[in-house]
């Protein structure tokens, strides 16, 4: 039976935590954009009045789009600066290069989403470019 490589500790675990939080906030704000748009269209009274939605769904839509845009830009900039210490691949953002054979992918999710889900639920991840396992704790 081949020995399994022990997960290395990541040198900046705070960056991983921030990346997971940014991804979660982006996902939740995207849900709020969809929900507020649907409620704005469903509860609309006067088609000519922009603010006539039930309890200001128009304002909720605009605010949620602005929040989503802000956090998406922040997430993109953070993803550019967070990379694997061995291969220097950005694991919060996929590139068009080949993935390692040990890279994990859950169902229909992308490799970077799988990294985020692994970090969120297990505290470990496998780099999609070099296949090295990493962990949050030392």
Short mmCIF file of C-alpha atoms in Angstrom, two decimals:
data_model
loop_
_atom_site.label_atom_id
_atom_site.label_comp_id
_atom_site.label_asym_id
_atom_site.label_seq_id
_atom_site.Cartn_x
_atom_site.Cartn_y
_atom_site.Cartn_z
CA UNK A 1 0.00 0.00 0.00
CA UNK A 2 1.54 3.35 -1.03
CA UNK A 3 2.08 5.92 1.71
CA UNK A 4 -0.09 8.98 1.52
CA UNK A 5 1.55 12.40 1.63
CA UNK A 6 0.79 14.31 4.83
CA UNK A 7 -0.92 17.64 4.25
CA UNK A 8 1.44 20.59 4.51
CA UNK A 9 0.49 23.64 6.53
CA UNK A 10 -0.26 26.72 4.47
CA UNK A 11 2.10 29.61 5.26
CA UNK A 12 -0.68 32.27 5.40
CA UNK A 13 -3.86 30.62 6.72
CA UNK A 14 -5.51 34.04 7.16
CA UNK A 15 -5.48 34.49 3.38
CA UNK A 16 -7.34 31.21 2.97
CA UNK A 17 -9.95 32.20 5.54
CA UNK A 18 -10.44 35.59 3.88
CA UNK A 19 -10.76 33.91 0.48
CA UNK A 20 -13.44 31.53 1.75
CA UNK A 21 -15.32 34.39 3.43
CA UNK A 22 -15.19 36.50 0.26
CA UNK A 23 -16.48 33.60 -1.82
CA UNK A 24 -19.32 33.03 0.65
CA UNK A 25 -20.29 36.70 0.70
CA UNK A 26 -20.21 36.83 -3.12
CA UNK A 27 -22.47 33.78 -3.31
CA UNK A 28 -24.92 35.21 -0.77
CA UNK A 29 -24.99 38.62 -2.43
CA UNK A 30 -25.64 36.97 -5.81
CA UNK A 31 -28.60 35.20 -4.22
CA UNK A 32 -29.84 38.53 -2.86
CA UNK A 33 -29.57 40.08 -6.34
CA UNK A 34 -31.71 37.31 -7.81
CA UNK A 35 -34.20 37.41 -4.94
CA UNK A 36 -34.61 41.19 -4.92
CA UNK A 37 -35.02 41.28 -8.71
CA UNK A 38 -37.66 38.57 -8.59
CA UNK A 39 -39.54 40.34 -5.78
CA UNK A 40 -39.24 43.66 -7.61
CA UNK A 41 -40.79 42.16 -10.74
CA UNK A 42 -43.49 40.22 -8.87
CA UNK A 43 -44.61 42.96 -6.48
CA UNK A 44 -44.41 45.81 -8.98
CA UNK A 45 -47.50 48.05 -8.98
CA UNK A 46 -46.86 50.82 -11.47
CA UNK A 47 -44.53 49.97 -14.39
CA UNK A 48 -43.54 53.64 -14.78
CA UNK A 49 -42.61 54.14 -11.12
CA UNK A 50 -39.12 52.81 -10.37
CA UNK A 51 -39.56 52.73 -6.58
CA UNK A 52 -43.10 51.37 -6.42
CA UNK A 53 -42.04 47.81 -5.62
CA UNK A 54 -43.28 46.32 -2.38
CA UNK A 55 -41.11 47.76 0.44
CA UNK A 56 -38.56 49.20 -1.94
CA UNK A 57 -37.43 46.08 -3.79
CA UNK A 58 -35.93 48.35 -6.43
CA UNK A 59 -33.59 49.88 -3.88
CA UNK A 60 -32.80 46.45 -2.48
CA UNK A 61 -31.87 45.28 -5.98
CA UNK A 62 -29.58 48.24 -6.63
CA UNK A 63 -27.94 47.91 -3.21
CA UNK A 64 -27.38 44.18 -3.63
CA UNK A 65 -25.86 44.69 -7.10
CA UNK A 66 -23.45 47.26 -5.65
CA UNK A 67 -22.53 44.97 -2.74
CA UNK A 68 -22.01 42.06 -5.17
CA UNK A 69 -19.80 44.17 -7.46
CA UNK A 70 -17.70 45.43 -4.54
CA UNK A 71 -17.09 41.98 -3.09
CA UNK A 72 -16.53 40.40 -6.52
CA UNK A 73 -13.78 42.91 -7.28
CA UNK A 74 -12.28 42.38 -3.82
CA UNK A 75 -12.44 38.60 -4.30
CA UNK A 76 -10.74 38.86 -7.72
CA UNK A 77 -7.89 41.01 -6.34
CA UNK A 78 -7.48 38.69 -3.38
CA UNK A 79 -7.42 35.62 -5.65
CA UNK A 80 -4.61 37.14 -7.72
CA UNK A 81 -2.46 37.55 -4.59
CA UNK A 82 -3.17 34.16 -2.98
CA UNK A 83 -1.20 31.34 -4.56
CA UNK A 84 0.19 27.91 -3.83
CA UNK A 85 3.58 28.18 -2.08
CA UNK A 86 5.02 25.34 -4.21
CA UNK A 87 3.77 25.87 -7.76
CA UNK A 88 2.56 29.49 -7.42
CA UNK A 89 -0.78 28.66 -9.02
CA UNK A 90 -3.77 30.76 -8.00
CA UNK A 91 -6.18 28.22 -6.54
CA UNK A 92 -9.07 30.64 -5.90
CA UNK A 93 -9.10 31.40 -9.62
CA UNK A 94 -8.66 28.85 -12.41
CA UNK A 95 -6.31 29.21 -15.35
CA UNK A 96 -6.43 27.42 -18.69
CA UNK A 97 -3.54 25.09 -17.87
CA UNK A 98 -3.85 21.38 -17.16
CA UNK A 99 -4.95 20.27 -13.72
CA UNK A 100 -3.01 17.70 -11.72
CA UNK A 101 -4.33 14.15 -11.72
CA UNK A 102 -4.76 14.37 -7.92
CA UNK A 103 -6.88 17.53 -8.12
CA UNK A 104 -10.32 17.10 -6.61
CA UNK A 105 -13.53 18.19 -8.27
CA UNK A 106 -16.94 17.73 -6.65
CA UNK A 107 -19.77 17.02 -9.08
CA UNK A 108 -20.55 19.88 -11.41
CA UNK A 109 -18.55 22.44 -9.38
CA UNK A 110 -15.30 23.89 -10.71
CA UNK A 111 -11.91 23.08 -9.22
CA UNK A 112 -11.69 26.43 -7.43
CA UNK A 113 -15.18 26.01 -5.97
CA UNK A 114 -14.15 22.56 -4.76
CA UNK A 115 -11.12 24.12 -3.05
CA UNK A 116 -13.42 26.63 -1.32
CA UNK A 117 -15.86 23.91 -0.23
CA UNK A 118 -13.01 21.72 1.03
CA UNK A 119 -11.58 24.60 3.04
CA UNK A 120 -15.00 25.48 4.41
CA UNK A 121 -15.96 21.98 5.54
CA UNK A 122 -12.68 20.14 6.19
CA UNK A 123 -9.97 22.79 6.62
CA UNK A 124 -7.80 21.09 3.99
CA UNK A 125 -7.48 21.26 0.21
CA UNK A 126 -5.48 19.79 -2.64
CA UNK A 127 -3.79 22.24 -4.99
CA UNK A 128 -5.36 21.78 -8.39
CA UNK A 129 -2.10 22.52 -10.22
CA UNK A 130 0.56 20.56 -8.32
CA UNK A 131 -1.63 18.08 -6.42
CA UNK A 132 -0.08 18.85 -3.02
CA UNK A 133 -2.42 18.59 -0.03
CA UNK A 134 -2.51 21.57 2.34
CA UNK A 135 -4.20 22.25 5.67
CA UNK A 136 -5.17 25.36 7.59
CA UNK A 137 -3.82 24.39 10.99
CA UNK A 138 -0.15 23.88 11.77
#
